PDB file of C-alpha atoms in Angstrom:
ATOM      1  CA  MET A  33      60.195 -62.752 -52.748  1.00  0.00           C
ATOM      2  CA  SER A  34      56.933 -61.512 -51.272  1.00  0.00           C
ATOM      3  CA  ASN A  35      54.995 -58.395 -52.250  1.00  0.00           C
ATOM      4  CA  ARG A  36      51.385 -57.277 -52.303  1.00  0.00           C
ATOM      5  CA  ILE A  37      50.848 -58.582 -55.840  1.00  0.00           C
ATOM      6  CA  MET A  38      52.557 -61.936 -55.317  1.00  0.00           C
ATOM      7  CA  GLN A  39      50.575 -62.537 -52.142  1.00  0.00           C
ATOM      8  CA  ASN A  40      47.337 -62.453 -54.137  1.00  0.00           C
ATOM      9  CA  LEU A  41      48.446 -64.839 -56.861  1.00  0.00           C
ATOM     10  CA  PRO A  42      47.747 -68.594 -56.758  1.00  0.00           C
ATOM     11  CA  PRO A  43      50.417 -70.665 -54.947  1.00  0.00           C
ATOM     12  CA  ILE A  44      51.398 -72.243 -58.241  1.00  0.00           C
ATOM     13  CA  TYR A  45      53.389 -69.084 -59.075  1.00  0.00           C
ATOM     14  CA  ASP A  46      55.490 -69.258 -55.918  1.00  0.00           C
ATOM     15  CA  GLY A  47      59.190 -69.652 -56.590  1.00  0.00           C
ATOM     16  CA  ILE A  48      58.947 -68.659 -60.263  1.00  0.00           C
ATOM     17  CA  LYS A  49      61.598 -65.983 -60.820  1.00  0.00           C
ATOM     18  CA  GLU A  50      59.814 -64.309 -63.711  1.00  0.00           C
ATOM     19  CA  MET A  51      56.570 -63.936 -61.736  1.00  0.00           C
ATOM     20  CA  GLU A  52      58.417 -62.590 -58.716  1.00  0.00           C
ATOM     21  CA  GLU A  53      60.154 -59.901 -60.776  1.00  0.00           C
ATOM     22  CA  LEU A  54      56.990 -59.029 -62.685  1.00  0.00           C
ATOM     23  CA  SER A  55      54.869 -58.789 -59.549  1.00  0.00           C
ATOM     24  CA  SER A  56      57.553 -56.674 -57.841  1.00  0.00           C
ATOM     25  CA  THR A  57      57.518 -54.198 -60.735  1.00  0.00           C
ATOM     26  CA  VAL A  58      53.724 -54.027 -60.733  1.00  0.00           C
ATOM     27  CA  ALA A  59      53.671 -53.530 -56.955  1.00  0.00           C
ATOM     28  CA  THR A  60      56.123 -50.616 -57.252  1.00  0.00           C
ATOM     29  CA  GLU A  61      53.988 -49.002 -59.938  1.00  0.00           C
ATOM     30  CA  PHE A  62      50.864 -49.409 -57.814  1.00  0.00           C
ATOM     31  CA  GLU A  63      52.594 -47.706 -54.895  1.00  0.00           C
ATOM     32  CA  ALA A  64      53.624 -44.807 -57.120  1.00  0.00           C
ATOM     33  CA  LEU A  65      50.067 -44.579 -58.452  1.00  0.00           C
ATOM     34  CA  GLU A  66      48.603 -44.472 -54.952  1.00  0.00           C
ATOM     35  CA  ALA A  67      51.102 -41.817 -53.877  1.00  0.00           C
ATOM     36  CA  GLY A  68      50.150 -39.728 -56.900  1.00  0.00           C
ATOM     37  CA  GLN A  69      46.460 -40.161 -56.127  1.00  0.00           C
ATOM     38  CA  LYS A  70      47.097 -39.016 -52.555  1.00  0.00           C
ATOM     39  CA  ARG A  71      48.889 -35.904 -53.817  1.00  0.00           C
ATOM     40  CA  VAL A  72      45.993 -35.083 -56.136  1.00  0.00           C
ATOM     41  CA  GLU A  73      43.521 -35.441 -53.265  1.00  0.00           C
ATOM     42  CA  ASP A  74      45.648 -33.243 -51.000  1.00  0.00           C
ATOM     43  CA  GLU A  75      45.782 -30.502 -53.624  1.00  0.00           C
ATOM     44  CA  GLN A  76      41.976 -30.248 -53.583  1.00  0.00           C
ATOM     45  CA  PHE A  77      41.981 -28.817 -50.047  1.00  0.00           C
ATOM     46  CA  ILE A  78      43.604 -25.578 -48.958  1.00  0.00           C
ATOM     47  CA  MET A  79      45.019 -26.873 -45.675  1.00  0.00           C
ATOM     48  CA  THR A  80      46.838 -29.791 -47.353  1.00  0.00           C
ATOM     49  CA  ALA A  81      47.724 -28.205 -50.695  1.00  0.00           C
ATOM     50  CA  SER A  82      51.317 -27.560 -51.676  1.00  0.00           C
ATOM     51  CA  GLU A  83      52.845 -24.094 -51.902  1.00  0.00           C
ATOM     52  CA  ARG A  84      52.576 -24.251 -55.683  1.00  0.00           C
ATOM     53  CA  THR A  85      48.815 -24.859 -55.571  1.00  0.00           C
ATOM     54  CA  ILE A  86      48.370 -22.189 -52.900  1.00  0.00           C
ATOM     55  CA  ARG A  87      50.134 -19.738 -55.199  1.00  0.00           C
ATOM     56  CA  THR A  88      47.747 -20.654 -58.027  1.00  0.00           C
ATOM     57  CA  ARG A  89      44.706 -20.137 -55.783  1.00  0.00           C
ATOM     58  CA  GLU A  90      46.085 -16.780 -54.619  1.00  0.00           C
ATOM     59  CA  ARG A  91      46.269 -15.549 -58.200  1.00  0.00           C
ATOM     60  CA  ALA A  92      42.551 -16.272 -58.567  1.00  0.00           C
ATOM     61  CA  TYR A  93      41.894 -13.825 -55.700  1.00  0.00           C
ATOM     62  CA  ASN A  94      44.490 -11.290 -56.885  1.00  0.00           C
ATOM     63  CA  ILE A  95      46.559 -11.915 -53.761  1.00  0.00           C
ATOM     64  CA  ARG A  96      50.208 -10.952 -54.033  1.00  0.00           C
ATOM     65  CA  ALA A  97      51.866 -13.031 -51.358  1.00  0.00           C
ATOM     66  CA  ASP A  98      55.284 -12.260 -49.944  1.00  0.00           C
ATOM     67  CA  ALA A  99      56.944 -15.583 -49.208  1.00  0.00           C
ATOM     68  CA  THR A 100      59.714 -13.845 -47.255  1.00  0.00           C
ATOM     69  CA  THR A 101      57.376 -12.466 -44.575  1.00  0.00           C
ATOM     70  CA  GLU A 102      54.214 -14.592 -44.848  1.00  0.00           C
ATOM     71  CA  SER A 103      54.177 -18.186 -43.661  1.00  0.00           C
ATOM     72  CA  LEU A 104      52.446 -20.893 -45.677  1.00  0.00           C
ATOM     73  CA  ASP A 105      50.034 -21.436 -42.782  1.00  0.00           C
ATOM     74  CA  PHE A 106      48.967 -17.771 -42.846  1.00  0.00           C
ATOM     75  CA  ARG A 107      48.524 -17.867 -46.621  1.00  0.00           C
ATOM     76  CA  ARG A 108      46.282 -20.923 -46.274  1.00  0.00           C
ATOM     77  CA  ARG A 109      44.160 -19.269 -43.578  1.00  0.00           C
ATOM     78  CA  ARG A 110      43.876 -16.116 -45.672  1.00  0.00           C
ATOM     79  CA  LEU A 111      42.510 -18.116 -48.607  1.00  0.00           C
ATOM     80  CA  ILE A 112      39.962 -19.806 -46.355  1.00  0.00           C
ATOM     81  CA  VAL A 113      38.820 -16.402 -45.109  1.00  0.00           C
ATOM     82  CA  ARG A 114      38.511 -15.073 -48.666  1.00  0.00           C
ATOM     83  CA  GLN A 115      36.317 -18.020 -49.606  1.00  0.00           C
ATOM     84  CA  SER A 116      34.213 -17.698 -46.449  1.00  0.00           C
ATOM     85  CA  THR A 117      33.228 -14.034 -46.784  1.00  0.00           C
ATOM     86  CA  ARG A 118      29.887 -14.500 -48.468  1.00  0.00           C
ATOM     87  CA  LEU A 119      26.592 -12.883 -47.549  1.00  0.00           C
ATOM     88  CA  PRO A 120      24.505 -12.938 -45.445  1.00  0.00           C
ATOM     89  CA  MET A 121      26.981 -11.917 -42.754  1.00  0.00           C
ATOM     90  CA  THR A 122      26.041 -12.308 -39.080  1.00  0.00           C
ATOM     91  CA  GLN A 123      27.989 -11.210 -36.016  1.00  0.00           C
ATOM     92  CA  ARG A 124      28.793 -14.833 -35.221  1.00  0.00           C
ATOM     93  CA  LYS A 125      30.118 -15.337 -38.754  1.00  0.00           C
ATOM     94  CA  VAL A 126      32.307 -12.241 -38.426  1.00  0.00           C
ATOM     95  CA  HIS A 127      33.770 -13.665 -35.213  1.00  0.00           C
ATOM     96  CA  GLU A 128      34.439 -17.011 -36.895  1.00  0.00           C
ATOM     97  CA  ILE A 129      36.231 -15.317 -39.784  1.00  0.00           C
ATOM     98  CA  ILE A 130      38.440 -13.226 -37.498  1.00  0.00           C
ATOM     99  CA  ASN A 131      39.268 -16.228 -35.308  1.00  0.00           C
ATOM    100  CA  GLU A 132      40.201 -18.212 -38.399  1.00  0.00           C
ATOM    101  CA  LEU A 133      42.502 -15.423 -39.529  1.00  0.00           C
ATOM    102  CA  ILE A 134      44.357 -14.504 -36.321  1.00  0.00           C
ATOM    103  CA  GLY A 135      43.131 -16.911 -33.633  1.00  0.00           C
ATOM    104  CA  GLU A 136      40.996 -16.436 -30.535  1.00  0.00           C
ATOM    105  CA  GLY A 137      41.937 -14.063 -27.746  1.00  0.00           C
ATOM    106  CA  ASN A 138      44.000 -11.714 -29.922  1.00  0.00           C
ATOM    107  CA  TRP A 139      41.249  -9.174 -30.493  1.00  0.00           C
ATOM    108  CA  GLU A 140      38.079  -7.668 -29.068  1.00  0.00           C
ATOM    109  CA  GLU A 141      34.932  -6.079 -30.467  1.00  0.00           C
ATOM    110  CA  ARG A 142      33.166  -3.029 -29.099  1.00  0.00           C
ATOM    111  CA  LEU A 143      29.790  -2.757 -30.806  1.00  0.00           C
ATOM    112  CA  SER A 144      27.448   0.182 -30.217  1.00  0.00           C
ATOM    113  CA  VAL A 145      24.015  -0.664 -31.575  1.00  0.00           C
ATOM    114  CA  GLU A 146      22.612   2.793 -30.768  1.00  0.00           C
ATOM    115  CA  ALA A 147      25.390   4.638 -32.590  1.00  0.00           C
ATOM    116  CA  CYS A 148      25.750   1.973 -35.312  1.00  0.00           C
ATOM    117  CA  GLU A 149      29.482   1.789 -34.680  1.00  0.00           C
ATOM    118  CA  ALA A 150      31.818  -1.181 -34.459  1.00  0.00           C
ATOM    119  CA  LEU A 151      35.318  -0.861 -33.049  1.00  0.00           C
ATOM    120  CA  PHE A 152      37.668  -3.798 -33.487  1.00  0.00           C
ATOM    121  CA  VAL A 153      40.854  -3.779 -31.437  1.00  0.00           C
ATOM    122  CA  PHE A 154      43.637  -6.153 -32.444  1.00  0.00           C
ATOM    123  CA  ASP A 155      47.032  -6.994 -31.045  1.00  0.00           C
ATOM    124  CA  ALA A 156      49.635  -5.314 -33.221  1.00  0.00           C
ATOM    125  CA  SER A 157      51.058  -7.859 -35.676  1.00  0.00           C
ATOM    126  CA  ASN A 158      53.161  -7.871 -38.826  1.00  0.00           C
ATOM    127  CA  ASN A 159      52.194  -5.714 -41.770  1.00  0.00           C
ATOM    128  CA  SER A 160      50.734  -8.544 -43.890  1.00  0.00           C
ATOM    129  CA  VAL A 161      48.343  -9.692 -41.152  1.00  0.00           C
ATOM    130  CA  ASP A 162      47.255  -6.125 -40.380  1.00  0.00           C
ATOM    131  CA  LYS A 163      46.511  -5.441 -44.041  1.00  0.00           C
ATOM    132  CA  GLU A 164      44.481  -8.634 -44.362  1.00  0.00           C
ATOM    133  CA  ILE A 165      42.465  -7.753 -41.247  1.00  0.00           C
ATOM    134  CA  ASP A 166      41.647  -4.306 -42.649  1.00  0.00           C
ATOM    135  CA  TYR A 167      40.757  -5.726 -46.058  1.00  0.00           C
ATOM    136  CA  THR A 168      38.530  -8.461 -44.645  1.00  0.00           C
ATOM    137  CA  LEU A 169      36.569  -6.260 -42.238  1.00  0.00           C
ATOM    138  CA  ASP A 170      36.094  -3.595 -44.891  1.00  0.00           C
ATOM    139  CA  ARG A 171      34.444  -6.218 -47.098  1.00  0.00           C
ATOM    140  CA  ILE A 172      32.210  -7.978 -44.576  1.00  0.00           C
ATOM    141  CA  ILE A 173      30.970  -5.208 -42.247  1.00  0.00           C
ATOM    142  CA  PRO A 174      27.657  -3.705 -43.490  1.00  0.00           C
ATOM    143  CA  LEU A 175      27.862  -0.157 -44.861  1.00  0.00           C
ATOM    144  CA  ASN A 176      25.330   1.148 -42.324  1.00  0.00           C
ATOM    145  CA  ILE A 177      27.802   0.414 -39.506  1.00  0.00           C
ATOM    146  CA  ALA A 178      30.695   2.808 -38.944  1.00  0.00           C
ATOM    147  CA  LEU A 179      33.797   0.620 -38.868  1.00  0.00           C
ATOM    148  CA  LYS A 180      36.784   1.538 -36.736  1.00  0.00           C
ATOM    149  CA  ILE A 181      39.919  -0.580 -36.477  1.00  0.00           C
ATOM    150  CA  ALA A 182      42.641  -0.037 -33.902  1.00  0.00           C
ATOM    151  CA  ARG A 183      45.764  -1.825 -32.735  1.00  0.00           C
ATOM    152  CA  ARG A 184      46.930  -2.306 -29.200  1.00  0.00           C
ATOM    153  CA  LEU A 185      50.522  -2.726 -28.177  1.00  0.00           C
ATOM    154  CA  THR A 186      51.698  -4.519 -25.068  1.00  0.00           C
ATOM    155  CA  THR A 187      55.259  -3.661 -24.166  1.00  0.00           C
ATOM    156  CA  LYS A 188      57.658  -3.117 -21.318  1.00  0.00           C
ATOM    157  CA  LEU A 189      58.048   0.450 -20.102  1.00  0.00           C
ATOM    158  CA  TYR A 190      61.290   1.713 -18.660  1.00  0.00           C
ATOM    159  CA  ILE A 191      60.902   4.712 -16.339  1.00  0.00           C
ATOM    160  CA  PRO A 192      63.199   6.280 -13.791  1.00  0.00           C
ATOM    161  CA  SER A 193      62.423   5.933 -10.122  1.00  0.00           C
ATOM    162  CA  PHE A 194      63.954   8.113  -7.473  1.00  0.00           C
ATOM    163  CA  MET A 195      65.509   7.741  -4.086  1.00  0.00           C
ATOM    164  CA  LEU A 196      65.493  10.780  -1.829  1.00  0.00           C
ATOM    165  CA  SER A 197      68.080  11.109   0.897  1.00  0.00           C
ATOM    166  CA  GLY A 198      68.274  14.497   2.583  1.00  0.00           C
ATOM    167  CA  SER A 199      68.540  17.081  -0.179  1.00  0.00           C
ATOM    168  CA  GLU A 200      70.286  14.791  -2.669  1.00  0.00           C
ATOM    169  CA  ILE A 201      68.240  13.042  -5.431  1.00  0.00           C
ATOM    170  CA  THR A 202      69.659  10.060  -7.310  1.00  0.00           C
ATOM    171  CA  LEU A 203      67.888   8.649 -10.415  1.00  0.00           C
ATOM    172  CA  HIS A 204      67.917   4.894 -10.967  1.00  0.00           C
ATOM    173  CA  PRO A 205      66.482   3.335 -14.219  1.00  0.00           C
ATOM    174  CA  MET A 206      64.103   0.508 -13.385  1.00  0.00           C
ATOM    175  CA  ASN A 207      63.197  -2.528 -15.523  1.00  0.00           C
ATOM    176  CA  ILE A 208      59.429  -3.058 -15.488  1.00  0.00           C
ATOM    177  CA  ASP A 209      58.597  -6.768 -15.697  1.00  0.00           C
ATOM    178  CA  ASP A 210      54.938  -7.219 -14.789  1.00  0.00           C
ATOM    179  CA  ILE A 211      51.657  -5.384 -14.666  1.00  0.00           C
ATOM    180  CA  LYS A 212      51.493  -4.920 -10.910  1.00  0.00           C
ATOM    181  CA  GLN A 213      52.163  -1.575  -9.272  1.00  0.00           C
ATOM    182  CA  GLN A 214      54.319  -1.840  -6.191  1.00  0.00           C
ATOM    183  CA  THR A 215      55.262   0.755  -3.597  1.00  0.00           C
ATOM    184  CA  ALA A 216      57.904   0.290  -0.914  1.00  0.00           C
ATOM    185  CA  SER A 217      58.737   3.045   1.552  1.00  0.00           C
ATOM    186  CA  ASN A 218      60.392   3.838   4.871  1.00  0.00           C
ATOM    187  CA  ASN A 219      61.340   6.984   6.696  1.00  0.00           C
ATOM    188  CA  LEU A 220      64.451   7.600   4.611  1.00  0.00           C
ATOM    189  CA  THR A 221      63.749   6.380   1.079  1.00  0.00           C
ATOM    190  CA  ALA A 222      60.792   5.970  -1.250  1.00  0.00           C
ATOM    191  CA  MET A 223      60.467   3.998  -4.452  1.00  0.00           C
ATOM    192  CA  LYS A 224      57.504   3.727  -6.815  1.00  0.00           C
ATOM    193  CA  THR A 225      57.434   1.772 -10.070  1.00  0.00           C
ATOM    194  CA  ALA A 226      54.942   1.224 -12.860  1.00  0.00           C
ATOM    195  CA  THR A 227      54.880  -2.007 -14.803  1.00  0.00           C
ATOM    196  CA  LYS A 228      53.978  -3.644 -18.129  1.00  0.00           C
ATOM    197  CA  ILE A 229      51.625  -1.370 -20.025  1.00  0.00           C
ATOM    198  CA  THR A 230      49.046  -2.174 -22.684  1.00  0.00           C
ATOM    199  CA  LEU A 231      48.338   0.750 -24.998  1.00  0.00           C
ATOM    200  CA  THR A 232      44.789   0.701 -26.327  1.00  0.00           C
ATOM    201  CA  PRO A 233      42.861   3.345 -28.304  1.00  0.00           C
ATOM    202  CA  MET A 234      40.486   5.581 -26.389  1.00  0.00           C
TER     203      MET A 234
END
């Protein structure tokens, strides 16, 4: 029998049944000890901690997580954001916090220095993410800046198009699939369709 303990013993112990069994038991215990040590190390960091440890950390921040609608990954990122929102707060830091929470490319900032206003526009998401966005920005944006938060919705729009033939009008529902506007016409019929629409606040 060969194991990590037996391999480090003098050759004189080779072939001795008692030493083989003893070293095998010790090797198993060492493996269990190392696995336990690895678990302890993982629990020290948010991104590798178990759901149980995440739940304990959430209680420290008075976060009431909903496991039915919030993924473990989102709960981890929310904790990181809560721990990162410390003064002083710069514009770059605000961007880093938002990107950590919802990812890059899912939002935009419209900052007016003259009017001291900041408008943040986000892609509409689930209720938990939207609440966390509102909570985070309300905490980190300076009070001398008027904060406005809006959601944008990208969706498909179904509108009727028409075909005119003599004095008779027939309505045909059209399925809008892209953002391009197309017009096709001839001397007898005409068709005009809109496409995918993104609703943003004015």
